[in-house]
Coordinates of C-alpha atoms and ligand atoms in Angstrom, one line a residue:
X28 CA 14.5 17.6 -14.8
X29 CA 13.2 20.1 -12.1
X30 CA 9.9 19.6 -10.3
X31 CA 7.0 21.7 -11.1
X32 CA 4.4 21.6 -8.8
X33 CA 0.8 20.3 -10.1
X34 CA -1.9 23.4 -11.2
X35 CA -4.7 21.5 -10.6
X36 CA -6.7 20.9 -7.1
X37 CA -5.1 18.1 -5.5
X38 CA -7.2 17.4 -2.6
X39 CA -8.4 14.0 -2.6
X40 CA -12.1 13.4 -2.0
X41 CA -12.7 9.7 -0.8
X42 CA -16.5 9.5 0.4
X43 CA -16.6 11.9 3.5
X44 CA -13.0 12.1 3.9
X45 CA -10.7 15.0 2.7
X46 CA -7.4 14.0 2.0
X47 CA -5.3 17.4 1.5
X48 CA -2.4 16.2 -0.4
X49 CA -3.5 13.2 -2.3
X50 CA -1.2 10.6 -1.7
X51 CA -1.5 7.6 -0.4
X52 CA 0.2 4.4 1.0
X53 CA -0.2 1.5 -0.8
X54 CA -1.2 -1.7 1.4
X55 CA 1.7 -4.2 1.3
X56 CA 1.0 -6.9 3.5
X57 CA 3.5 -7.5 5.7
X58 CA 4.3 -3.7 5.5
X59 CA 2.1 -1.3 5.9
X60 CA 0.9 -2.6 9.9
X61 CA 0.2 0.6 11.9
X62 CA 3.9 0.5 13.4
X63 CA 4.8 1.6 9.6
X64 CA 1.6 3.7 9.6
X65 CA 2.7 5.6 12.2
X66 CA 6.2 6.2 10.6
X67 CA 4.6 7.6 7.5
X68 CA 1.7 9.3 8.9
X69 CA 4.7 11.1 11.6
X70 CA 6.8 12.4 8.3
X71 CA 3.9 13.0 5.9
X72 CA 2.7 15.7 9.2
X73 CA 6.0 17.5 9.0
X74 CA 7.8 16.4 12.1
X75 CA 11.0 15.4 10.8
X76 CA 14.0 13.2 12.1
X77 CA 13.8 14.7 15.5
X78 CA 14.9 11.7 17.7
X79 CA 12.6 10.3 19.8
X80 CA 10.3 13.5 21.0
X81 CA 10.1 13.8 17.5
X82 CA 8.2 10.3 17.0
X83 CA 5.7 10.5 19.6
X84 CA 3.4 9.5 16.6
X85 CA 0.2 11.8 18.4
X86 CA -2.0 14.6 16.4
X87 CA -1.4 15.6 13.2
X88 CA 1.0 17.5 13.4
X89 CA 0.3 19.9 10.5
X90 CA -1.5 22.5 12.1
X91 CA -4.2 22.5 9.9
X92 CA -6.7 20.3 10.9
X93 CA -6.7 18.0 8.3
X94 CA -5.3 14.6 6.6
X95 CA -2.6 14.8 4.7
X96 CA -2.4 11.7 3.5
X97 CA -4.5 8.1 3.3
X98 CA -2.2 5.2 4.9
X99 CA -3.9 2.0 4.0
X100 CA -3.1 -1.4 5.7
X101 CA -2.1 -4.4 4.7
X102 CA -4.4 -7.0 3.2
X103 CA -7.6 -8.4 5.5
X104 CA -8.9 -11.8 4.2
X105 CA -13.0 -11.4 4.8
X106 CA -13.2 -15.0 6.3
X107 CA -10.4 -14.5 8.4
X108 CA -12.0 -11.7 9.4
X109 CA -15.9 -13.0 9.9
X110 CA -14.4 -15.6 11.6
X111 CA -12.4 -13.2 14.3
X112 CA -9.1 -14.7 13.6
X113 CA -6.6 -14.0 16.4
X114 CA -4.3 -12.5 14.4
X115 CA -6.6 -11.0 11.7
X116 CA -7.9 -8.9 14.8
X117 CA -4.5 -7.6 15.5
X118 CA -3.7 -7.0 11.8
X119 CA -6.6 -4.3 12.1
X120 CA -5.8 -2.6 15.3
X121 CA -5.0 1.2 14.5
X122 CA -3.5 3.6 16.2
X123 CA -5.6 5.9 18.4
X124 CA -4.9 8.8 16.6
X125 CA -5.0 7.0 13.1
X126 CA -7.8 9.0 10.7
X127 CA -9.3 7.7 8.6
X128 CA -8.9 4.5 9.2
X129 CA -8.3 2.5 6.2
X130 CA -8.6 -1.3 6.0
X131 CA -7.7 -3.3 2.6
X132 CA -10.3 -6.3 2.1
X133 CA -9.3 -9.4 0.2
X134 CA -12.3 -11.7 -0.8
X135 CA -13.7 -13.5 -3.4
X136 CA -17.1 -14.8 -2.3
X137 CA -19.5 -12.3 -2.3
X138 CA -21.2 -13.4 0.9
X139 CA -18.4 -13.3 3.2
X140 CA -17.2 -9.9 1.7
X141 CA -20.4 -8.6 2.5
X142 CA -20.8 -10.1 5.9
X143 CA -16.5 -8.6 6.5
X144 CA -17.9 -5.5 5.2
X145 CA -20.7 -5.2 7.8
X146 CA -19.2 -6.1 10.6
X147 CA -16.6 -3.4 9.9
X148 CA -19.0 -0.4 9.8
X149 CA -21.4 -1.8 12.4
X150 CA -18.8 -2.3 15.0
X151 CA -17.3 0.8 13.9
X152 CA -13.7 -1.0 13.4
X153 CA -12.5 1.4 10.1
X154 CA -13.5 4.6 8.0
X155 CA -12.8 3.6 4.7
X156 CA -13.0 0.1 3.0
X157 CA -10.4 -0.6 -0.3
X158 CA -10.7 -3.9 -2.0
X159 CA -8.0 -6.0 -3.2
X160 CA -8.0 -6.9 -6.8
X161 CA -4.1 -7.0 -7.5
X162 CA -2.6 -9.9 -5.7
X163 CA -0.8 -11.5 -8.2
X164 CA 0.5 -14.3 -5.8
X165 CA -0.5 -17.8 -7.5
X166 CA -1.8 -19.1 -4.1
X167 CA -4.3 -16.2 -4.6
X168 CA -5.4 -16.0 -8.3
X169 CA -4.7 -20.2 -8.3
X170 CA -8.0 -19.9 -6.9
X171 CA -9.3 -17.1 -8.7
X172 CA -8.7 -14.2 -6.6
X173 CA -7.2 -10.6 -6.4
X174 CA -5.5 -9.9 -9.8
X175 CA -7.4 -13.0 -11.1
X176 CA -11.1 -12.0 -10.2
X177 CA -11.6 -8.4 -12.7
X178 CA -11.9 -11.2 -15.6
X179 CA -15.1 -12.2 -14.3
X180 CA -17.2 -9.4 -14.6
X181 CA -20.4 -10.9 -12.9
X182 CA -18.3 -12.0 -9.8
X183 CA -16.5 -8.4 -9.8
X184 CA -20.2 -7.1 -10.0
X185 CA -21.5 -9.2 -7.6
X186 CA -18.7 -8.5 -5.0
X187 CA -18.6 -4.8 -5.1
X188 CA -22.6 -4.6 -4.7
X189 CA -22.1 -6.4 -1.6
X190 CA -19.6 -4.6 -0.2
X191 CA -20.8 -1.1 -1.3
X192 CA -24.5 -1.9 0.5
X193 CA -23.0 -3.4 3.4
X194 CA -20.8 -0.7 4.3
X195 CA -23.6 1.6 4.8
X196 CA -22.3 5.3 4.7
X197 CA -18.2 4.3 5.0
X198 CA -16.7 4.9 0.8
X199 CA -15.2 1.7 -0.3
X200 CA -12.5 1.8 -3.3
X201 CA -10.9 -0.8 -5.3
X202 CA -7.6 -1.5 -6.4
X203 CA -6.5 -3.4 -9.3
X204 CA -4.1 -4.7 -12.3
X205 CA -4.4 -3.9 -15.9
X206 CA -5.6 -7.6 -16.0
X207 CA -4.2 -10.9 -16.1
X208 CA -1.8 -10.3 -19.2
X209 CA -1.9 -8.8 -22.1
X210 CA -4.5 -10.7 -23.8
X211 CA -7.0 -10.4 -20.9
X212 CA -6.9 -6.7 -20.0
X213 CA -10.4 -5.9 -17.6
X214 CA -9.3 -2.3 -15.9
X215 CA -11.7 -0.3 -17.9
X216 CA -14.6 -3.1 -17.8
X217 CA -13.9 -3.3 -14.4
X218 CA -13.6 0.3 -13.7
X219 CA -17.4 0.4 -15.5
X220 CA -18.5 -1.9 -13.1
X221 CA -17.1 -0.2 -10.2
X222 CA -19.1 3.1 -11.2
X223 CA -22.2 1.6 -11.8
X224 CA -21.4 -0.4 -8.1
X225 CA -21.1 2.7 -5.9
X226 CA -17.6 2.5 -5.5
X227 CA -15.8 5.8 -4.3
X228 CA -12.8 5.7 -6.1
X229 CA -10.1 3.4 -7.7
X230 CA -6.6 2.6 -7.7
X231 CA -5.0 1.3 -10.4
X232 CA -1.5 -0.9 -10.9
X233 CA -0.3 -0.1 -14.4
X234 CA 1.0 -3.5 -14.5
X235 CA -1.0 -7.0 -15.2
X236 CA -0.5 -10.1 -13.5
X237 CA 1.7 -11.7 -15.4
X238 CA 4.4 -8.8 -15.1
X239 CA 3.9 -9.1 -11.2
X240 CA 7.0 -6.7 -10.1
X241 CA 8.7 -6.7 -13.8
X242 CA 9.0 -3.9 -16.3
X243 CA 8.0 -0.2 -15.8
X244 CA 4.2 0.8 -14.6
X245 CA 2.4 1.7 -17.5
X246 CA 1.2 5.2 -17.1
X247 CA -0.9 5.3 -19.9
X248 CA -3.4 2.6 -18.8
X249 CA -3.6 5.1 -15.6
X250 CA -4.9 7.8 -18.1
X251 CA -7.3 5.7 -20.6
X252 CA -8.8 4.6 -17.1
X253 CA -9.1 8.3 -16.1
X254 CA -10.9 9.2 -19.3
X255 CA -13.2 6.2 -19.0
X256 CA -14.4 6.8 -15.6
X257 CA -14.4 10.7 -15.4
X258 CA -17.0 10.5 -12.6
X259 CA -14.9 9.1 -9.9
X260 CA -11.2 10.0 -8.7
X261 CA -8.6 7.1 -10.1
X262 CA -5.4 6.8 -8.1
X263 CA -2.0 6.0 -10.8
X264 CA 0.2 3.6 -8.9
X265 CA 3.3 2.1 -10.5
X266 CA 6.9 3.0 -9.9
X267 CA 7.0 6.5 -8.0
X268 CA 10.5 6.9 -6.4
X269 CA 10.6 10.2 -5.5
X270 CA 8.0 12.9 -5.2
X271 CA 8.9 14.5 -8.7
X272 CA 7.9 11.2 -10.0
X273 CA 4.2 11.6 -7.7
X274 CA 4.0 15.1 -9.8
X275 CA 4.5 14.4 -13.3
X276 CA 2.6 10.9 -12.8
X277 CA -0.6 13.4 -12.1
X278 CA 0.7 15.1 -14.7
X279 CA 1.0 13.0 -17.2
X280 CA -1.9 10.8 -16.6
X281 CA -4.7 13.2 -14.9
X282 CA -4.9 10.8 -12.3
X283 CA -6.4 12.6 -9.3
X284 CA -4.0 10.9 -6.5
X285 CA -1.2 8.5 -6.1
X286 CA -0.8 5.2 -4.6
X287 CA 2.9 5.1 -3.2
X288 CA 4.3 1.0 -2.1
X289 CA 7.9 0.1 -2.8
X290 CA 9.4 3.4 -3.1
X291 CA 8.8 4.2 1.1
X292 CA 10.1 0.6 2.1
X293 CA 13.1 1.5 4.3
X294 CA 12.0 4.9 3.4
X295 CA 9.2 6.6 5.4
X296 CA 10.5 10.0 5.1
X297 CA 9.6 10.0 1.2
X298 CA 6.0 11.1 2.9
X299 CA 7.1 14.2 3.9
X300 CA 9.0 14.7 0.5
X301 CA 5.5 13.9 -0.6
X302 CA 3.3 16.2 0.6
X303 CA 5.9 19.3 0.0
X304 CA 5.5 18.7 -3.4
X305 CA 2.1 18.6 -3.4
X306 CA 2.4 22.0 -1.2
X307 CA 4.5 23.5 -4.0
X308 CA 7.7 22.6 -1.9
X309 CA 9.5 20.9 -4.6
X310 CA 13.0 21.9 -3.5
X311 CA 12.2 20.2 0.5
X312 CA 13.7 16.5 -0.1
X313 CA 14.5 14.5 2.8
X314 CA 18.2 13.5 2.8
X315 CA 18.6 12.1 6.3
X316 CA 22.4 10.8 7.2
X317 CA 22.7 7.2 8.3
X318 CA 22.7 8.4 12.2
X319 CA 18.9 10.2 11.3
X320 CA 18.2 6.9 9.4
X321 CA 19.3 5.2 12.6
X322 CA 17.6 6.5 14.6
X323 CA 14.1 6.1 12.3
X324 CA 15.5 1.9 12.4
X325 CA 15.4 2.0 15.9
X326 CA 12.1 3.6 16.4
X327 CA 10.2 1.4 13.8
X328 CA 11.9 -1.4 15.3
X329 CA 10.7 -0.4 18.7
X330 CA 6.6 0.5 17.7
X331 CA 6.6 -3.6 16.1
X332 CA 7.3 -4.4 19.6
X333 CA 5.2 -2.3 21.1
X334 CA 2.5 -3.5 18.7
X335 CA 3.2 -7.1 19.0
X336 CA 3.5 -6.6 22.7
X337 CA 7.0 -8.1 22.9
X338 CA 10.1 -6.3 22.0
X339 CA 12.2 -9.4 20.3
X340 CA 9.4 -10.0 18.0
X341 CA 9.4 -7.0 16.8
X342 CA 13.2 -6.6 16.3
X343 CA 12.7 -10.2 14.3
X344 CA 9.9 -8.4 12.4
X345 CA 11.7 -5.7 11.6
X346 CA 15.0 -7.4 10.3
X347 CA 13.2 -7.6 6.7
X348 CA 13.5 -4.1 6.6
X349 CA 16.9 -3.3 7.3
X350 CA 18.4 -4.0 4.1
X351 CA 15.7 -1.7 2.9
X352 CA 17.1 1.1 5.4
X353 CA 20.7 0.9 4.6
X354 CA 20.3 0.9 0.6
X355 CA 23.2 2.9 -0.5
X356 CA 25.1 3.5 2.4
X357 CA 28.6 2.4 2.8
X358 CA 27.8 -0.6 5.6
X359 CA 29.8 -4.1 4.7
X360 CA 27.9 -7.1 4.2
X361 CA 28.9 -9.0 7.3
X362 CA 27.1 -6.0 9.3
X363 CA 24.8 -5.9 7.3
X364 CA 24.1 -9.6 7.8
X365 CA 24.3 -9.2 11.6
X366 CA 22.1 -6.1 11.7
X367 CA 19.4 -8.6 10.0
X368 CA 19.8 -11.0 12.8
X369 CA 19.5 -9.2 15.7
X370 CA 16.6 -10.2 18.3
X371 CA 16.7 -7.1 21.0
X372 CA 16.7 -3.2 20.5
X373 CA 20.1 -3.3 22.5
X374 CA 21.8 -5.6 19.8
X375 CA 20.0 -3.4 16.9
X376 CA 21.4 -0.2 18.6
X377 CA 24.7 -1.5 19.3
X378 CA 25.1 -2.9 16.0
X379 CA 24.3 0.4 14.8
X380 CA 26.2 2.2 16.7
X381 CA 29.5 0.6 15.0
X382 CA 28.4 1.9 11.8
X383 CA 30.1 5.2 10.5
X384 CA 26.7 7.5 11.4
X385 CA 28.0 10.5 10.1
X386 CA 27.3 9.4 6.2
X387 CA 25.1 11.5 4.1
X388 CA 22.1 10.6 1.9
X389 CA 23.7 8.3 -0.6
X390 CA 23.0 8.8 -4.7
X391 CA 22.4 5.2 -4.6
X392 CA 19.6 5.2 -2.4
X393 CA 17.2 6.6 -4.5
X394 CA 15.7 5.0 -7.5
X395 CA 14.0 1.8 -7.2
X396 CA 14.0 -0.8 -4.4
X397 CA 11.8 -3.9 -3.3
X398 CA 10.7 -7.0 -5.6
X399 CA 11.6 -6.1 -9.4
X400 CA 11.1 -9.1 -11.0
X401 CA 8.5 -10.3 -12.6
X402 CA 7.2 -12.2 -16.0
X403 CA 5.5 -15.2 -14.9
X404 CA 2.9 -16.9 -15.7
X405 CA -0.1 -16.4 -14.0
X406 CA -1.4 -19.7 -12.2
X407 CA -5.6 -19.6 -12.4
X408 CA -8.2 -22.0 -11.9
X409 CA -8.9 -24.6 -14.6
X410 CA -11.0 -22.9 -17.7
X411 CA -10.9 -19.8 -15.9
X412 CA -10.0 -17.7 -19.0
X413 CA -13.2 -19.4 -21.1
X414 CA -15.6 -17.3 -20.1
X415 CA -15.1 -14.0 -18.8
X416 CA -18.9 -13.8 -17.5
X417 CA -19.4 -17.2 -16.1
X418 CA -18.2 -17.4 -12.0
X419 CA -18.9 -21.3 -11.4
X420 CA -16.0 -22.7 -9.7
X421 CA -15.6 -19.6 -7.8
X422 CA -16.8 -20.1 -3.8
X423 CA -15.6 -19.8 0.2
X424 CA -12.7 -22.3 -0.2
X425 CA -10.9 -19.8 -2.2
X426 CA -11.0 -17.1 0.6
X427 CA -7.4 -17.9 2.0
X428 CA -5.4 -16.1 4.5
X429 CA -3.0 -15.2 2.3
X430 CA -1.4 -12.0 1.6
X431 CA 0.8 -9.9 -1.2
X432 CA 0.1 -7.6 -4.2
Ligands
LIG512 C1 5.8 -6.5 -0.1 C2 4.6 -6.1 -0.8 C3 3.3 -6.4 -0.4 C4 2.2 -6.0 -1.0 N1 0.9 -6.3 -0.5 C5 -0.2 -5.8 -1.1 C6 -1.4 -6.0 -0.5 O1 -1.6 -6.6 0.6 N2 -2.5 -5.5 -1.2 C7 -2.4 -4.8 -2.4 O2 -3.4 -4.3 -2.9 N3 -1.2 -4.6 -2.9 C8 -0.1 -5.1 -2.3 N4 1.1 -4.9 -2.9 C9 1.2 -4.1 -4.1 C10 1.4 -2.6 -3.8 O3 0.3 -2.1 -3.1 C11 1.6 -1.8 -5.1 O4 0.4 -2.0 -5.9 C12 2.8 -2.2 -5.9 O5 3.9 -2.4 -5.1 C13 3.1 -1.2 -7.0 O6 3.3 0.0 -6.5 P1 4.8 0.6 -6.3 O7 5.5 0.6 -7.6 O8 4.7 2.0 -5.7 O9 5.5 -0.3 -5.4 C14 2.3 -5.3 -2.2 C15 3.5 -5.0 -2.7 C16 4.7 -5.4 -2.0 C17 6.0 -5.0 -2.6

């Protein structure tokens, strides 16, 4: 089916900031640090697979002055982050040319979010707060967080009104599930709340829980939600592959942005595939050859280290993404396995090097990639599911440092 590009405004308003194509990157923790920021932000500006000059990750490369997209990192836990966590301060280091600045917040105690919330706008450390309420993981809703937390409306509440206060003039958005399962659907409640709340705008998962990764997105629940809360915008996310899918979800749905995850994972070129289309350049798809993908490995491979501050960790961090980065293209699974163990850029370029770099853009590598699976049961608190308005049970110790979606 041909592209068509969307009729309707799609500048994304969040609080102060003007997104000009409105797309953005869905935190994944583990993912989205500011290394993979970087990559995104780099192709979503229009600077293409130009080697190394061509990733000097500086200004915006647009021209125009403004953002073209929203690239939102990975899950912050709020006590981690009260309590200045080694690591939790590195998580939220951006780089120096990164605007807005976008940190995702994972909490459940209102208290601590609230105290996260204002330490981040009085020290000045982001531009835009989103708060987690997808994590399906069990550690997480086993205590009744992420996708667990929507179901209690007075804890939702509660949360929201502490983080919308505290964060003083910086918009803070939500993202969320359908709900737990089918039987305990909350995005529209919670969307209510999240009006009445303050809160800027709102993402939603078309999945619940229970399906984690499993089935399609559904679409639909994106549009009821769009309906129900006209007043703010509501970001679809679920299942976009390819920019014609980013167009005819807005389509479809209404939904005034989208909320991109798997599809850029070994991928971040689909930004600049992004963006055209929302420009009305639905024919400019990025179909880089293995030696442009390459060179892209190497690079990302090379900003973890530079972010870590040690170049073998960050050629160990990025070994999770290679298989991601060779999807579809003709490599053999003993290189493959050696490219995923390598510990130095040398051994990452030379490896890479023995590959046959002339390959075009596989068919294969399109379509979907990342975790797929899903249908479990969702792991909650005892009696969680009794009262949807009652929030006893629910304090600090469930504010872990853990991360997922
Ligand atoms: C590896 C991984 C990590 C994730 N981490 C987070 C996270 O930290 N916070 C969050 O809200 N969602 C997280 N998610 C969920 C994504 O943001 C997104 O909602 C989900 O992948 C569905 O979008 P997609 O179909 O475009 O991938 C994660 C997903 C993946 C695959």
């Amino acid at each position: 089916m041909p592209t068509t590009a969307p009729t309707k405004n799609t500048t994304l308003q969040i609080g102060p900031h003007t997104v000009r194509t409105p797309v953005v990157l869905a935190p994944m923790a583990g993912i989205t640090n500011a290394p993979f920021r970087t990559l995104c932000r780099h192709f979503a500006e229009g600077a293409g697979f130009a080697g190394d000059e061509g990733f000097a990750g500086g200004e915006a490369k647009g021209g125009d002055g403004g953002f073209k997209a929203l690239f939102v990192s990975e899950m912050i836990t709020t006590r981690a982050l009260v309590e200045r966590n080694e690591k939790t301060m590195q998580l939220i280091h951006f780089d120096a040319t990164e605007k807005p600045r976008s940190i995702q917040l994972y909490g459940v105690d209102p208290a601590t979010v609230g105290k996260a919330v204002r330490m981040i706008a009085e020290e000045g450390l982001a531009d835009h707060i989103d708060l987690n309420f997808g994590c399906p993981v069990p550690k997480v809703t086993r205590k009744g967080g992420g996708s667990a937390l929507p179901y209690k409306r007075h804890l939702l509440r509660a949360i929201l009104r502490e983080a919308v206060s505290g964060a003083g003039d910086l918009p803070v958005t939500m993202k969320m599930r359908k709900g737990i399962d089918d039987d305990h659907i909350t995005y529209l409640d919670a969307g209510r709340i999240a009006v009445e709340e303050g809160v800027t705008a709102i993402a939603l998962h078309g999945r619940t829980a229970a399906q984690h990764y499993g089935g399609t997105a559904d679409w639909e629940a994106i549009a009821r939600l769009k309906e129900h809360v006209p007043e703010i915008p509501v970001l679809g996310n679920g299942d976009i592959w390819s920019a014609e899918d980013a167009l005819r979800m807005v389509r479809e749905t209404g939904c005034d942005g989208v909320v991109v995850g798997r599809g850029c994972l070994g991928r971040p070129w689909l930004f600049a595939d992004l963006v055209a289309a929302f420009e009305g350049r639905t024919e400019d798809i990025a179909r880089p050859s293995l030696r442009e993908v390459a060179d892209v490995m190497l690079r990302h491979a090379g900003l973890l280290g530079e972010w870590i501050g040690d170049e073998s960790k960050g050629v160990v961090d990025f070994r999770k993404h290679v298989a991601w980065y060779l999807k579809g293209f003709a490599v053999g699974s003993e290189m493959r396995r050696r490219l995923a163990i390598t510990s130095s850029l040398a051994e990452l370029r030379a490896g890479l090097d023995e590959l046959d770099l002339d390959q075009p853009w596989p068919a294969g590598a399109d379509g979907p990639r990342g975790r797929t699976s899903g249908n479990n049961r969702v792991v909650l608190p005892d009696g969680w599911l009794k009262d949807p308005y009652d929030c006893a049970g629910v304090g600090e110790d469930a504010e872990l440092d853990t991360s997922g979606g």
